[in-house]
XYZ file of C-alpha atoms in Angstrom:
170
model
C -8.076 79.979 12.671
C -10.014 80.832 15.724
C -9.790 83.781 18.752
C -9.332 83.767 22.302
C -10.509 86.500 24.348
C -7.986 88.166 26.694
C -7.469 90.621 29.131
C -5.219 92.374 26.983
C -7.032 91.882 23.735
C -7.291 88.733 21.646
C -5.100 86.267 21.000
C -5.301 84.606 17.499
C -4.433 80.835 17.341
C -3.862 79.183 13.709
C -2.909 75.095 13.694
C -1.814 72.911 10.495
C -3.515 69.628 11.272
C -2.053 66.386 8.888
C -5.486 64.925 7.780
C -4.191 61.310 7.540
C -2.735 61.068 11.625
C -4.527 63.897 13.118
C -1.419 65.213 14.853
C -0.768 69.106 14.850
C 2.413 69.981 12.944
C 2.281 73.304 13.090
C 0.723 76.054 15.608
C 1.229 79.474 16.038
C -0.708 81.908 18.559
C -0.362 85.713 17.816
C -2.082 89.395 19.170
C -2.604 89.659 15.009
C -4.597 88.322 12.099
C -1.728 89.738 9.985
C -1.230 86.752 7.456
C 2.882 86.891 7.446
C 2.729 86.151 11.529
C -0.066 84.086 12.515
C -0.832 81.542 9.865
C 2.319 81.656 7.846
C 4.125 80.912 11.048
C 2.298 77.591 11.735
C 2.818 76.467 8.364
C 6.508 77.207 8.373
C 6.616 74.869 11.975
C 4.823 72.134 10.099
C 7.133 72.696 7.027
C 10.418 72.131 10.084
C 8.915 69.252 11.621
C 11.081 66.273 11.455
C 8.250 64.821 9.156
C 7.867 68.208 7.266
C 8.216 67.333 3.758
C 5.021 69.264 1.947
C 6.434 68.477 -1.415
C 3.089 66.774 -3.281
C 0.678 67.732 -0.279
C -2.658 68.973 -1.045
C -2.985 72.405 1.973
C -6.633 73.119 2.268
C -7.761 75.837 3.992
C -11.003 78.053 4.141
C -11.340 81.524 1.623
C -10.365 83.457 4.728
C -8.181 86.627 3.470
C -4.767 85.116 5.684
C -4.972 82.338 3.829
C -5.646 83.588 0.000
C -2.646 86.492 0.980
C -0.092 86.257 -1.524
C 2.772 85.744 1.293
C 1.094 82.961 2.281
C -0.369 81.260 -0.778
C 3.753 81.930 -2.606
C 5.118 80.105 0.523
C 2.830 76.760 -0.017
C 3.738 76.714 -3.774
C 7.622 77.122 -2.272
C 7.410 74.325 -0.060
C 6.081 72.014 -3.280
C 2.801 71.982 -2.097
C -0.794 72.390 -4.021
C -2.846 74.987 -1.978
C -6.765 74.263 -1.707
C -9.766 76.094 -1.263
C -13.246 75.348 -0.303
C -16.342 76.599 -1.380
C -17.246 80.161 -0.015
C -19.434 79.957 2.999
C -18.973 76.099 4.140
C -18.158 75.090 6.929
C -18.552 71.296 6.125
C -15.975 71.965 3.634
C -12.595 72.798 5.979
C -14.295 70.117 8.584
C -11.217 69.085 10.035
C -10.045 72.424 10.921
C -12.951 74.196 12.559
C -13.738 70.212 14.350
C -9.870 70.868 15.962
C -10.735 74.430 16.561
C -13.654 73.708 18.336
C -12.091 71.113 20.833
C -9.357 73.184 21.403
C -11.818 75.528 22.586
C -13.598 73.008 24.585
C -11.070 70.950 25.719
C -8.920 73.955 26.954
C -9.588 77.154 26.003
C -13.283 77.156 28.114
C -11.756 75.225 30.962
C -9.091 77.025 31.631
C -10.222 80.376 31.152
C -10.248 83.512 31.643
C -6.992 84.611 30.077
C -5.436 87.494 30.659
C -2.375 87.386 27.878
C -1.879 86.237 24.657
C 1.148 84.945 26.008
C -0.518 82.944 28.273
C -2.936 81.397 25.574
C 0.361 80.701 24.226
C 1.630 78.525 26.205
C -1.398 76.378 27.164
C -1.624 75.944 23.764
C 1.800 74.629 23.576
C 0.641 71.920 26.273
C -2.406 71.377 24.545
C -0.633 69.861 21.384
C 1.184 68.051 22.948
C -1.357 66.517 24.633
C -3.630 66.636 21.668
C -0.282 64.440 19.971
C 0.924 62.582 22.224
C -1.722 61.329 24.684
C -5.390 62.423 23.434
C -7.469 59.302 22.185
C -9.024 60.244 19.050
C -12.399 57.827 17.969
C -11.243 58.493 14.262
C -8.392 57.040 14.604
C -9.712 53.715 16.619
C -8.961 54.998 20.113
C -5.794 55.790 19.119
C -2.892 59.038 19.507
C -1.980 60.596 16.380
C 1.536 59.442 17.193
C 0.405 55.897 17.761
C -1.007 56.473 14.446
C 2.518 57.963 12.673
C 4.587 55.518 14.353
C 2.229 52.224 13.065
C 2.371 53.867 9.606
C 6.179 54.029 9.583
C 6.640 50.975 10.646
C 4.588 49.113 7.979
C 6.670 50.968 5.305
C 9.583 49.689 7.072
C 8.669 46.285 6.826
C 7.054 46.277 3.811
C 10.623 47.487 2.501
C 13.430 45.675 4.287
C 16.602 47.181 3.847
C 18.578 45.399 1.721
C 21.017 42.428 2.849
C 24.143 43.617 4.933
C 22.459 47.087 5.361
C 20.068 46.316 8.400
C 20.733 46.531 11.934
C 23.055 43.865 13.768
């Protein structure tokens, strides 16, 4: 999770970030740190993504008290999930998440700036992911999108598995 200073007060951003493609699958941006509305909102978005089956995922997150909550920690283990924690006090631990929070405050957040909603942080932050998705080139992933990424991965499943005879496409 990070902040973004408003005119109105902050606005509190929380993303669920697949580790394997990089894309965002879940976002949320809320006036509260309250755990049932900001975080367990983007995890509920990345649970109704087309994609959004957590059953045997690993979630790792930080110690931070939205994510030990109960309500949010019950609604992992519901989704078939295994929730994670790192060790108190390390950063280098949830890297992934503060290296996405930090470009997202670089890459928009300080460019854009100043904001005067949270409403407004919300919806630059909706064009932000998908940007961040669809066209950002990421060096982890060879200069690639995270969807370039998805998409290559499905399609060596698919042809590692053709369908059977008289079931593919004509």
């Amino acid at each position: 999770m990070t902040y973004v200073a408003t005119w109105s007060g902050f606005a509190y951003v929380a993303f669920v970030t697949d580790v394997y493609s990089r894309r965002i699958v879940g976002w949320n941006v809320a006036a509260t740190l309250k755990a049932e509305i900001l975080p367990l909102q983007a995890l509920d978005m990345a649970a109704w993504d087309p994609d959004g089956d957590l059953t045997g995922l690993t979630h790792h997150s930080d110690h931070g008290s939205n994510y030990m909550a109960m309500v949010y920690t019950d609604r992992v283990v519901e989704l078939g999930a295994m929730p994670s924690t790192g060790t108190v006090g390390d950063s280098f631990d949830n890297a992934l998440a503060e290296a996405v929070n930090g470009l997202y405050k670089t890459e928009l957040i300080r460019q854009r700036g100043p904001w005067r909603t949270v409403e407004q942080v919300g919806l630059a932050t909706l064009e932000y992911v998908w940007w961040w998705n669809n066209q950002r080139l990421h060096g982890e992933l060879d200069m690639r999108t995270p969807i370039e990424v998805e998409d290559a991965y499905y399609a060596d499943l698919e042809s590692a598995n053709p369908a059977p005879a008289g079931q593919g496409s004509r």
